Amino acid sequence: LAAHRIVDRLRTTLTGIARLAEEAKHDLTDTVGARTIIVHGPTGTGKSTVVPWEAMRWLEEHCADRATTPGMVLCSQQRRKVTISLAEEVRKRHGEVGHAVVGFHVSRNRNAGPASRLMYVTEAIGVYALINNRDLKPTQPVTIVVADEVHERTMYTQMIIGLARTQMKVNPTMILILMSATVDVAELKLAIPGAQDIEIDQHEYKVSRFFLHRDITKLTNVLELTARLIVTMHHERCDQNLVDGV
């Protein structure tokens, strides 16, 4: 149910943006804010797996109606492991089609095919791709940029947003999607006037919370405690050791 609500609202918003861009072909600067979507909702609502995939599907259908070649959806992540895990999860979820069109690029590890249209990338790769806007696939310029975890406000996140907004002033087909579980939406909309927001309030995945049974302010080695808690949680979920000797 949560996924269907995300899809419906995302598709409606993207269609409205495309219509707006077509009506303002000669003054794209005024539509940069309106072509920015803020997707926010708690952890576990499916933002990182559902939104990029559905943005890619909408893009393909939209371009097919206009007999144009769809560009690429670029989804940036802060961490290498997360980037790979998300790409593999989306591939698995959508079977053969997913494996054909979903790729990832992490440091020197690039896993993509000739039909790849959705790329999960680390932020540094995302910056490089936007600077060139042809590196990931020369025949498919980046058309939709999805910046995840924008509340962390890393240097690379700021660069990705800045590069995307600059290119949106001359590229009528480019759309920027900003996603976060905890970002201050009101503050972000002040920074990007005209930005649209989609709130997701239903969970797609089960989220578990773990609490310490000790007062953390009285602990002297928080790092060691955190490491032990991670190992304990890992053992509860799988048979394989997290690291050799644990």
XYZ file of N, CA and C in Angstrom:
738
model
N 0.825 -1.206 0.000
C 0.000 0.000 0.000
C 0.859 1.256 0.000
N 1.915 1.258 0.831
C 2.792 2.422 0.899
C 3.449 2.681 -0.445
N 3.923 1.605 -1.078
C 4.600 1.754 -2.371
C 3.657 2.326 -3.416
N 2.403 1.875 -3.420
C 1.434 2.372 -4.402
C 1.173 3.857 -4.206
N 1.122 4.295 -2.956
C 0.886 5.708 -2.688
C 2.064 6.541 -3.167
N 3.282 6.042 -2.950
C 4.462 6.751 -3.428
C 4.412 6.881 -4.942
N 4.118 5.773 -5.613
C 4.108 5.745 -7.081
C 3.090 6.733 -7.634
N 1.874 6.703 -7.104
C 0.819 7.578 -7.606
C 1.188 9.052 -7.456
N 1.673 9.422 -6.279
C 1.987 10.821 -6.028
C 3.213 11.263 -6.830
N 4.204 10.374 -6.942
C 5.410 10.709 -7.689
C 5.095 10.919 -9.161
N 4.313 9.995 -9.747
C 3.981 10.091 -11.168
C 3.162 11.350 -11.462
N 2.217 11.656 -10.595
C 1.404 12.861 -10.790
C 2.276 14.113 -10.753
N 3.198 14.160 -9.799
C 4.074 15.320 -9.654
C 5.007 15.450 -10.846
N 5.607 14.338 -11.288
C 6.526 14.371 -12.423
C 5.812 14.812 -13.696
N 4.591 14.322 -13.899
C 3.824 14.709 -15.085
C 3.528 16.205 -15.071
N 3.181 16.721 -13.890
C 2.931 18.149 -13.765
C 4.173 18.980 -14.048
N 5.325 18.490 -13.588
C 6.588 19.190 -13.828
C 6.908 19.216 -15.320
N 6.741 18.073 -15.988
C 7.025 17.997 -17.420
C 6.142 18.964 -18.197
N 4.875 19.061 -17.820
C 3.958 19.973 -18.500
C 4.381 21.421 -18.261
N 4.812 21.696 -17.036
C 5.261 23.049 -16.702
C 6.490 23.438 -17.520
N 7.438 22.508 -17.631
C 8.660 22.784 -18.389
C 8.362 23.015 -19.866
N 7.403 22.265 -20.401
C 7.048 22.433 -21.815
C 6.400 23.795 -22.071
N 5.657 24.282 -21.091
C 4.981 25.559 -21.253
C 5.932 26.735 -21.073
N 7.096 26.487 -20.451
C 8.035 27.585 -20.167
C 9.384 27.352 -20.837
N 9.363 26.909 -22.064
C 10.598 26.557 -22.770
C 11.568 27.729 -22.887
N 11.051 28.938 -22.961
C 11.909 30.084 -23.217
C 12.393 30.757 -21.934
N 11.919 30.319 -20.790
C 12.347 30.918 -19.525
C 12.485 29.816 -18.471
N 13.489 28.974 -18.665
C 13.651 27.796 -17.809
C 14.078 28.148 -16.395
N 14.742 29.299 -16.225
C 15.228 29.680 -14.901
C 14.088 29.735 -13.889
N 12.931 30.208 -14.312
C 11.792 30.337 -13.408
C 11.199 28.989 -13.018
N 11.545 27.918 -13.722
C 10.964 26.603 -13.415
C 11.916 25.707 -12.632
N 13.132 26.201 -12.326
C 14.106 25.352 -11.628
C 13.567 24.896 -10.280
N 12.991 25.823 -9.518
C 12.427 25.454 -8.221
C 11.271 24.493 -8.364
N 10.379 24.751 -9.324
C 9.205 23.902 -9.527
C 9.578 22.522 -10.042
N 10.761 22.381 -10.646
C 11.216 21.073 -11.120
C 12.050 20.347 -10.067
N 11.940 20.805 -8.837
C 12.611 20.155 -7.701
C 11.553 19.534 -6.798
N 11.735 18.258 -6.461
C 10.788 17.537 -5.604
C 11.498 17.115 -4.325
N 10.891 17.403 -3.189
C 11.420 16.970 -1.890
C 10.568 15.799 -1.414
N 11.176 14.624 -1.344
C 10.473 13.421 -0.862
C 10.939 13.152 0.564
N 10.021 13.190 1.506
C 10.408 13.015 2.907
C 9.443 12.068 3.601
N 9.964 11.362 4.576
C 9.187 10.389 5.324
C 10.122 9.581 6.192
N 9.606 8.891 7.202
C 10.467 8.148 8.125
C 11.207 7.000 7.457
N 12.223 6.499 8.135
C 12.991 5.356 7.646
C 12.078 4.149 7.434
N 12.282 3.454 6.314
C 11.492 2.250 6.052
C 10.309 2.474 5.140
N 10.172 3.678 4.572
C 9.017 3.948 3.700
C 9.308 3.628 2.234
N 10.526 3.222 1.918
C 10.840 2.805 0.558
C 11.348 3.904 -0.348
N 11.793 4.996 0.234
C 12.248 6.127 -0.588
C 13.403 5.729 -1.503
N 14.410 5.055 -0.970
C 15.633 4.788 -1.730
C 15.465 3.698 -2.783
N 14.489 2.820 -2.616
C 14.292 1.737 -3.576
C 13.154 2.008 -4.549
N 12.085 2.617 -4.075
C 10.895 2.811 -4.907
C 10.996 4.064 -5.776
N 11.410 5.182 -5.189
C 11.399 6.452 -5.923
C 12.304 6.439 -7.157
N 13.591 6.033 -7.051
C 14.430 6.031 -8.264
C 13.887 5.121 -9.363
N 13.399 3.939 -8.977
C 12.868 2.991 -9.967
C 11.648 3.572 -10.674
N 10.727 4.128 -9.906
C 9.510 4.669 -10.510
C 9.801 5.929 -11.320
N 10.803 6.691 -10.914
C 11.209 7.849 -11.712
C 11.730 7.391 -13.068
N 12.486 6.298 -13.078
C 12.997 5.739 -14.333
C 11.858 5.245 -15.214
N 10.899 4.544 -14.633
C 9.761 4.040 -15.412
C 8.939 5.191 -15.985
N 8.696 6.210 -15.166
C 7.945 7.365 -15.664
C 8.691 8.028 -16.817
N 10.002 8.149 -16.694
C 10.813 8.790 -17.719
C 10.722 8.034 -19.041
N 10.783 6.709 -18.970
C 10.686 5.895 -20.182
C 9.327 6.074 -20.859
N 8.257 6.063 -20.063
C 6.909 6.218 -20.626
C 6.709 7.624 -21.189
N 7.209 8.618 -20.473
C 7.067 10.000 -20.913
C 7.783 10.228 -22.245
N 9.004 9.677 -22.363
C 9.774 9.844 -23.603
C 9.184 9.026 -24.743
N 8.600 7.870 -24.422
C 7.980 7.042 -25.456
C 6.798 7.769 -26.081
N 6.031 8.480 -25.276
C 4.883 9.228 -25.794
C 5.313 10.344 -26.742
N 6.558 10.826 -26.544
C 7.047 11.938 -27.352
C 8.100 11.506 -28.363
N 8.288 10.189 -28.499
C 9.241 9.624 -29.453
C 10.646 10.201 -29.266
N 11.033 10.377 -27.999
C 12.380 10.851 -27.685
C 13.127 9.796 -26.870
N 14.434 9.904 -26.810
C 15.246 8.931 -26.071
C 15.320 9.320 -24.602
N 14.937 8.414 -23.692
C 14.989 8.750 -22.266
C 16.426 8.861 -21.773
N 16.655 9.767 -20.856
C 17.976 9.905 -20.256
C 18.145 8.924 -19.110
N 19.083 9.213 -18.234
C 19.398 8.318 -17.136
C 18.968 8.915 -15.800
N 18.560 8.057 -14.879
C 18.273 8.461 -13.509
C 19.522 8.180 -12.689
N 20.037 9.203 -12.041
C 21.251 9.096 -11.237
C 20.869 9.256 -9.778
N 21.104 8.222 -8.958
C 20.743 8.266 -7.538
C 22.013 8.224 -6.697
N 22.296 9.303 -5.987
C 23.535 9.400 -5.209
C 23.323 8.956 -3.765
N 24.341 8.273 -3.249
C 24.343 7.799 -1.872
C 25.658 8.183 -1.206
N 25.634 8.326 0.123
C 26.848 8.741 0.823
C 27.845 7.603 1.040
N 27.359 6.360 1.114
C 28.227 5.247 1.512
C 28.286 4.166 0.440
N 29.479 3.590 0.275
C 29.701 2.613 -0.792
C 28.847 1.369 -0.604
N 28.855 0.819 0.607
C 28.108 -0.411 0.860
C 26.619 -0.216 0.610
N 26.091 0.913 1.055
C 24.671 1.207 0.850
C 24.355 1.324 -0.631
N 25.253 1.963 -1.372
C 25.052 2.142 -2.813
C 24.901 0.796 -3.513
N 25.810 -0.122 -3.215
C 25.773 -1.450 -3.836
C 24.545 -2.232 -3.370
N 24.266 -2.176 -2.078
C 23.129 -2.928 -1.521
C 21.808 -2.481 -2.115
N 21.639 -1.180 -2.300
C 20.389 -0.673 -2.875
C 20.221 -1.131 -4.317
N 21.305 -1.050 -5.090
C 21.228 -1.483 -6.491
C 20.880 -2.969 -6.569
N 21.511 -3.781 -5.723
C 21.243 -5.220 -5.739
C 19.820 -5.534 -5.291
N 19.313 -4.773 -4.317
C 17.944 -4.981 -3.840
C 16.932 -4.647 -4.940
N 17.132 -3.551 -5.643
C 16.209 -3.164 -6.715
C 16.292 -4.160 -7.868
N 17.477 -4.625 -8.176
C 17.635 -5.659 -9.211
C 16.868 -6.915 -8.842
N 17.048 -7.366 -7.620
C 16.387 -8.591 -7.165
C 14.871 -8.432 -7.182
N 14.411 -7.283 -6.799
C 12.970 -7.040 -6.721
C 12.310 -7.082 -8.094
N 13.026 -6.667 -9.134
C 12.423 -6.561 -10.462
C 12.964 -7.589 -11.454
N 13.656 -8.608 -10.963
C 14.045 -9.748 -11.788
C 14.959 -9.401 -12.948
N 14.730 -10.045 -14.092
C 15.588 -9.869 -15.263
C 15.611 -8.422 -15.748
N 14.462 -7.773 -15.705
C 14.402 -6.369 -16.131
C 15.266 -5.514 -15.213
N 15.177 -5.770 -13.916
C 15.970 -5.018 -12.959
C 17.456 -5.177 -13.186
N 17.901 -6.413 -13.446
C 19.319 -6.663 -13.685
C 19.805 -5.979 -14.968
N 18.907 -5.800 -15.924
C 19.300 -5.192 -17.195
C 19.430 -3.677 -17.102
N 18.557 -3.032 -16.329
C 18.503 -1.567 -16.371
C 19.084 -0.878 -15.146
N 19.391 -1.633 -14.082
C 19.919 -1.036 -12.853
C 21.411 -1.333 -12.724
N 22.194 -0.307 -12.452
C 23.629 -0.485 -12.266
C 24.116 0.303 -11.071
N 25.407 0.137 -10.759
C 25.991 0.946 -9.689
C 27.432 1.282 -10.037
N 27.921 2.364 -9.452
C 29.292 2.806 -9.676
C 29.845 3.300 -8.347
N 30.787 2.548 -7.803
C 31.404 2.856 -6.513
C 32.913 2.862 -6.692
N 33.542 3.990 -6.533
C 34.990 4.100 -6.706
C 35.387 3.496 -8.049
N 36.262 2.474 -8.037
C 36.666 1.846 -9.295
C 35.788 0.651 -9.671
N 34.782 0.406 -8.863
C 33.876 -0.725 -9.094
C 32.624 -0.232 -9.827
N 32.600 -0.476 -11.119
C 31.452 -0.070 -11.933
C 30.752 -1.307 -12.474
N 29.468 -1.439 -12.157
C 28.705 -2.601 -12.573
C 27.458 -2.109 -13.302
N 27.511 -2.097 -14.615
C 26.395 -1.604 -15.421
C 26.488 -2.210 -16.809
N 25.348 -2.263 -17.495
C 25.303 -2.825 -18.837
C 24.896 -1.789 -19.854
N 24.829 -2.174 -21.114
C 24.473 -1.231 -22.181
C 23.054 -0.675 -22.057
N 22.186 -1.401 -21.324
C 20.794 -0.949 -21.197
C 20.527 -0.222 -19.877
N 21.563 0.010 -19.086
C 21.385 0.621 -17.761
C 20.789 2.024 -17.876
N 19.717 2.257 -17.141
C 19.066 3.568 -17.127
C 18.926 4.127 -15.717
N 19.162 3.298 -14.709
C 19.138 3.755 -13.318
C 20.472 3.395 -12.686
N 21.239 4.408 -12.300
C 22.552 4.177 -11.711
C 22.578 4.661 -10.270
N 22.897 3.739 -9.362
C 23.167 4.109 -7.974
C 24.663 4.393 -7.872
N 25.016 5.578 -7.402
C 26.417 5.977 -7.371
C 26.742 6.637 -6.037
N 28.010 6.562 -5.651
C 28.448 7.334 -4.492
C 28.484 8.812 -4.896
N 28.476 9.674 -3.917
C 28.357 11.102 -4.202
C 29.498 11.633 -5.074
N 30.724 11.169 -4.808
C 31.865 11.653 -5.599
C 31.690 11.296 -7.070
N 31.228 10.070 -7.331
C 30.966 9.659 -8.717
C 29.832 10.485 -9.304
N 28.827 10.792 -8.482
C 27.713 11.600 -8.943
C 28.156 12.994 -9.368
N 29.051 13.586 -8.584
C 29.587 14.910 -8.936
C 30.327 14.828 -10.267
N 31.180 13.827 -10.406
C 31.958 13.663 -11.636
C 31.030 13.459 -12.839
N 29.966 12.656 -12.655
C 29.028 12.390 -13.744
C 28.293 13.654 -14.163
N 27.922 14.481 -13.195
C 27.194 15.702 -13.528
C 28.107 16.736 -14.179
N 29.360 16.775 -13.756
C 30.300 17.702 -14.386
C 30.453 17.355 -15.867
N 30.554 16.054 -16.146
C 30.696 15.610 -17.531
C 29.344 15.422 -18.211
N 28.384 14.939 -17.438
C 27.038 14.612 -17.914
C 27.062 13.740 -19.170
N 28.026 12.885 -19.225
C 28.089 11.924 -20.320
C 28.960 10.730 -19.939
N 29.542 10.788 -18.726
C 30.520 9.768 -18.359
C 29.886 8.397 -18.173
N 28.730 8.351 -17.515
C 28.141 7.055 -17.195
C 27.626 6.350 -18.448
N 27.121 7.095 -19.393
C 26.621 6.511 -20.641
C 26.511 7.621 -21.676
N 27.426 7.687 -22.627
C 27.485 8.815 -23.549
C 26.188 9.112 -24.279
N 25.383 8.080 -24.586
C 24.161 8.305 -25.363
C 22.980 8.677 -24.475
N 23.174 8.658 -23.158
C 22.068 8.965 -22.250
C 22.498 10.006 -21.214
N 22.294 11.279 -21.467
C 22.620 12.291 -20.464
C 21.736 12.128 -19.238
N 22.217 12.584 -18.109
C 21.443 12.488 -16.878
C 20.208 13.374 -16.985
N 19.043 12.801 -16.760
C 17.803 13.547 -16.876
C 17.133 13.769 -15.519
N 17.180 12.771 -14.646
C 16.626 12.921 -13.298
C 17.736 12.631 -12.290
N 17.982 13.580 -11.416
C 18.987 13.421 -10.369
C 18.275 13.212 -9.046
N 18.584 12.113 -8.367
C 17.992 11.808 -7.065
C 19.106 11.889 -6.029
N 19.046 12.880 -5.165
C 20.037 13.038 -4.101
C 19.426 12.532 -2.797
N 19.966 11.435 -2.287
C 19.410 10.811 -1.081
C 20.140 11.316 0.162
N 19.456 11.222 1.300
C 20.025 11.609 2.600
C 20.545 13.049 2.591
N 19.754 13.954 2.034
C 20.233 15.336 1.900
C 20.381 16.047 3.246
N 19.772 15.508 4.303
C 19.901 16.151 5.614
C 21.338 16.117 6.137
N 22.151 15.198 5.617
C 23.534 15.119 6.074
C 24.378 16.273 5.550
N 23.949 16.893 4.477
C 24.555 18.134 3.960
C 26.078 18.019 3.812
N 26.515 16.936 3.220
C 27.940 16.780 2.965
C 28.367 17.732 1.841
N 29.679 17.895 1.687
C 30.191 18.748 0.624
C 29.721 18.250 -0.738
N 29.757 16.924 -0.933
C 29.357 16.363 -2.212
C 27.858 16.542 -2.462
N 27.049 16.431 -1.414
C 25.610 16.655 -1.569
C 25.343 18.066 -2.076
N 26.012 19.025 -1.466
C 25.835 20.416 -1.885
C 26.280 20.615 -3.328
N 27.375 19.938 -3.717
C 27.868 20.066 -5.087
C 26.890 19.460 -6.089
N 26.323 18.299 -5.742
C 25.361 17.645 -6.630
C 24.133 18.535 -6.842
N 23.614 19.098 -5.752
C 22.448 19.971 -5.863
C 22.789 21.206 -6.699
N 23.946 21.796 -6.436
C 24.348 22.980 -7.177
C 24.547 22.711 -8.663
N 25.218 21.604 -8.984
C 25.447 21.245 -10.387
C 24.130 20.953 -11.100
N 23.244 20.227 -10.424
C 21.950 19.894 -11.038
C 21.144 21.159 -11.311
N 21.092 22.052 -10.340
C 20.315 23.287 -10.511
C 20.897 24.166 -11.615
N 22.207 24.160 -11.747
C 22.836 24.932 -12.821
C 22.452 24.375 -14.183
N 22.485 23.036 -14.313
C 22.142 22.413 -15.592
C 20.652 22.517 -15.898
N 19.829 22.584 -14.854
C 18.381 22.706 -15.059
C 18.009 24.029 -15.728
N 18.876 25.028 -15.605
C 18.597 26.328 -16.210
C 18.679 26.287 -17.727
N 19.395 25.284 -18.255
C 19.528 25.177 -19.712
C 18.959 23.872 -20.258
N 18.600 22.956 -19.351
C 18.082 21.651 -19.766
C 16.627 21.521 -19.306
N 15.659 21.635 -20.203
C 14.253 21.607 -19.812
C 13.773 20.247 -19.320
N 14.541 19.177 -19.583
C 14.095 17.832 -19.207
C 14.650 17.391 -17.861
N 15.564 18.163 -17.270
C 16.197 17.714 -16.030
C 15.307 18.009 -14.825
N 15.214 17.020 -13.938
C 14.413 17.124 -12.713
C 15.299 16.720 -11.541
N 15.158 17.408 -10.422
C 15.937 17.121 -9.217
C 15.006 16.614 -8.120
N 15.347 15.451 -7.546
C 14.569 14.884 -6.440
C 15.480 14.805 -5.217
N 15.072 15.434 -4.127
C 15.823 15.423 -2.874
C 15.076 14.553 -1.873
N 15.787 13.605 -1.232
C 15.109 12.678 -0.320
C 15.780 12.685 1.049
N 14.962 12.530 2.072
C 15.491 12.481 3.433
C 14.402 12.028 4.388
N 14.842 11.431 5.496
C 13.896 11.033 6.543
C 13.745 12.124 7.591
N 14.729 13.017 7.703
C 14.720 13.972 8.820
C 14.956 15.420 8.401
N 15.014 15.718 7.117
C 15.309 17.083 6.688
C 14.196 18.051 7.099
N 14.576 19.289 7.378
C 13.606 20.339 7.668
C 13.048 20.824 6.323
N 11.863 20.357 5.968
C 11.282 20.646 4.658
C 11.023 22.133 4.478
N 10.527 22.786 5.529
C 10.234 24.215 5.432
C 11.500 25.015 5.135
N 12.587 24.663 5.798
C 13.856 25.359 5.571
C 14.379 25.106 4.159
N 14.225 23.862 3.686
C 14.693 23.520 2.349
C 13.884 24.244 1.276
N 12.590 24.400 1.505
C 11.746 25.090 0.532
C 12.028 26.592 0.524
N 12.516 27.116 1.621
C 12.945 28.513 1.637
C 14.190 28.697 0.783
N 15.070 27.679 0.837
C 16.305 27.742 0.054
C 16.033 27.512 -1.434
N 14.978 26.722 -1.735
C 14.624 26.420 -3.131
C 13.171 26.827 -3.344
N 12.916 28.112 -3.604
C 11.535 28.581 -3.790
C 10.831 27.840 -4.928
N 9.604 27.429 -4.654
C 8.817 26.739 -5.671
C 8.942 25.236 -5.639
N 9.850 24.706 -4.809
C 10.035 23.251 -4.734
C 8.754 22.586 -4.233
N 8.460 21.427 -4.794
C 7.284 20.667 -4.396
C 7.698 19.583 -3.409
N 6.802 19.193 -2.530
C 7.170 18.144 -1.569
C 6.142 17.025 -1.558
N 6.646 15.812 -1.356
C 5.820 14.617 -1.245
C 6.146 13.965 0.094
N 5.167 13.878 0.953
C 5.372 13.252 2.261
C 4.876 11.811 2.219
N 5.706 10.899 2.706
C 5.347 9.481 2.756
C 5.219 9.098 4.223
N 4.066 8.610 4.625
C 3.857 8.346 6.043
C 3.542 6.882 6.352
N 3.653 6.009 5.356
C 3.399 4.588 5.589
C 4.648 3.785 5.275
N 4.941 2.805 6.121
C 6.167 2.035 5.987
C 6.049 0.935 4.938
N 7.103 0.792 4.150
C 7.225 -0.284 3.178
C 7.986 -1.451 3.790
N 8.886 -1.155 4.740
C 9.712 -2.169 5.397
C 9.527 -2.082 6.904
N 9.753 -3.199 7.562
C 9.687 -3.236 9.009
C 10.935 -2.590 9.593
N 10.739 -1.707 10.547
C 11.856 -1.032 11.198
C 11.895 -1.449 12.660
N 13.052 -1.971 13.103
C 13.218 -2.401 14.490
C 14.092 -1.402 15.241
N 13.769 -1.170 16.499
C 14.554 -0.266 17.333
C 15.186 -1.043 18.481
N 16.427 -0.703 18.768
C 17.162 -1.360 19.845
C 17.551 -0.312 20.889
N 17.383 -0.668 22.153
C 17.686 0.268 23.228
C 18.737 -0.343 24.160
N 19.621 0.514 24.652
C 20.613 0.074 25.629
C 19.962 0.019 27.008
N 20.387 -0.954 27.809
C 19.838 -1.094 29.156
C 20.747 -0.432 30.188
N 21.625 0.458 29.692
C 22.533 1.151 30.598
C 22.546 2.637 30.252
N 22.903 3.439 31.207
C 22.979 4.882 31.004
C 24.229 5.195 30.198
N 24.048 5.626 28.939
C 25.190 5.826 28.057
C 26.086 6.971 28.526
N 25.539 7.897 29.334
C 26.350 9.015 29.813
C 27.389 8.576 30.836
N 27.206 7.374 31.400
C 28.148 6.878 32.405
C 29.176 5.923 31.812
N 29.110 5.702 30.512
C 30.045 4.798 29.863
C 31.299 5.550 29.434
N 32.433 4.882 29.522
C 33.699 5.528 29.158
C 34.151 5.151 27.759
N 33.686 4.006 27.253
C 34.110 3.574 25.931
C 32.882 3.306 25.061
N 32.307 4.380 24.521
C 31.102 4.266 23.711
C 31.381 3.510 22.417
N 32.588 3.709 21.850
C 32.935 3.052 20.592
C 32.940 1.534 20.755
N 33.530 1.041 21.835
C 33.572 -0.409 22.062
C 32.169 -0.962 22.274
N 31.351 -0.239 23.032
C 29.984 -0.686 23.276
C 29.204 -0.763 21.973
N 29.365 0.237 21.116
C 28.672 0.257 19.829
C 29.084 -0.929 18.968
N 30.391 -1.222 18.937
C 30.890 -2.350 18.156
C 30.300 -3.664 18.667
N 30.248 -3.830 19.981
C 29.689 -5.061 20.552
C 28.196 -5.192 20.240
N 27.476 -4.061 20.255
C 26.047 -4.090 19.956
C 25.807 -4.493 18.506
N 26.646 -3.988 17.589
C 26.515 -4.335 16.171
C 26.768 -5.818 15.961
N 27.800 -6.348 16.617
C 28.114 -7.777 16.502
C 26.969 -8.620 17.039
N 26.394 -8.223 18.167
C 25.272 -8.956 18.760
C 24.071 -8.970 17.827
N 23.735 -7.812 17.255
C 22.615 -7.723 16.321
C 22.863 -8.595 15.091
N 24.111 -8.631 14.617
C 24.454 -9.442 13.450
C 24.259 -10.932 13.746
N 24.723 -11.372 14.924
C 24.591 -12.785 15.287
C 23.132 -13.208 15.404
N 22.263 -12.290 15.787
C 20.845 -12.616 15.926
C 20.165 -12.840 14.578
N 20.802 -12.368 13.475
C 20.158 -12.401 12.173
C 20.775 -13.379 11.183
N 22.006 -13.780 11.381
C 22.614 -14.701 10.430
C 23.660 -15.560 11.133
N 24.001 -16.654 10.482
C 24.937 -17.614 11.063
C 26.396 -17.220 10.839
N 26.671 -16.448 9.770
C 28.036 -16.118 9.436
C 28.583 -15.038 10.359
N 29.841 -15.173 10.798
C 30.457 -14.183 11.644
C 30.666 -12.876 10.894
N 30.546 -11.768 11.619
C 30.736 -10.455 11.016
C 32.183 -10.274 10.591
N 33.092 -10.671 11.447
C 34.522 -10.659 11.137
C 35.146 -11.932 11.674
N 36.270 -12.322 11.117
C 36.946 -13.547 11.578
C 37.300 -13.429 13.057
N 37.004 -14.462 13.795
C 37.379 -14.499 15.184
C 36.328 -13.964 16.135
N 35.219 -13.397 15.603
C 34.178 -12.869 16.487
C 33.227 -13.982 16.870
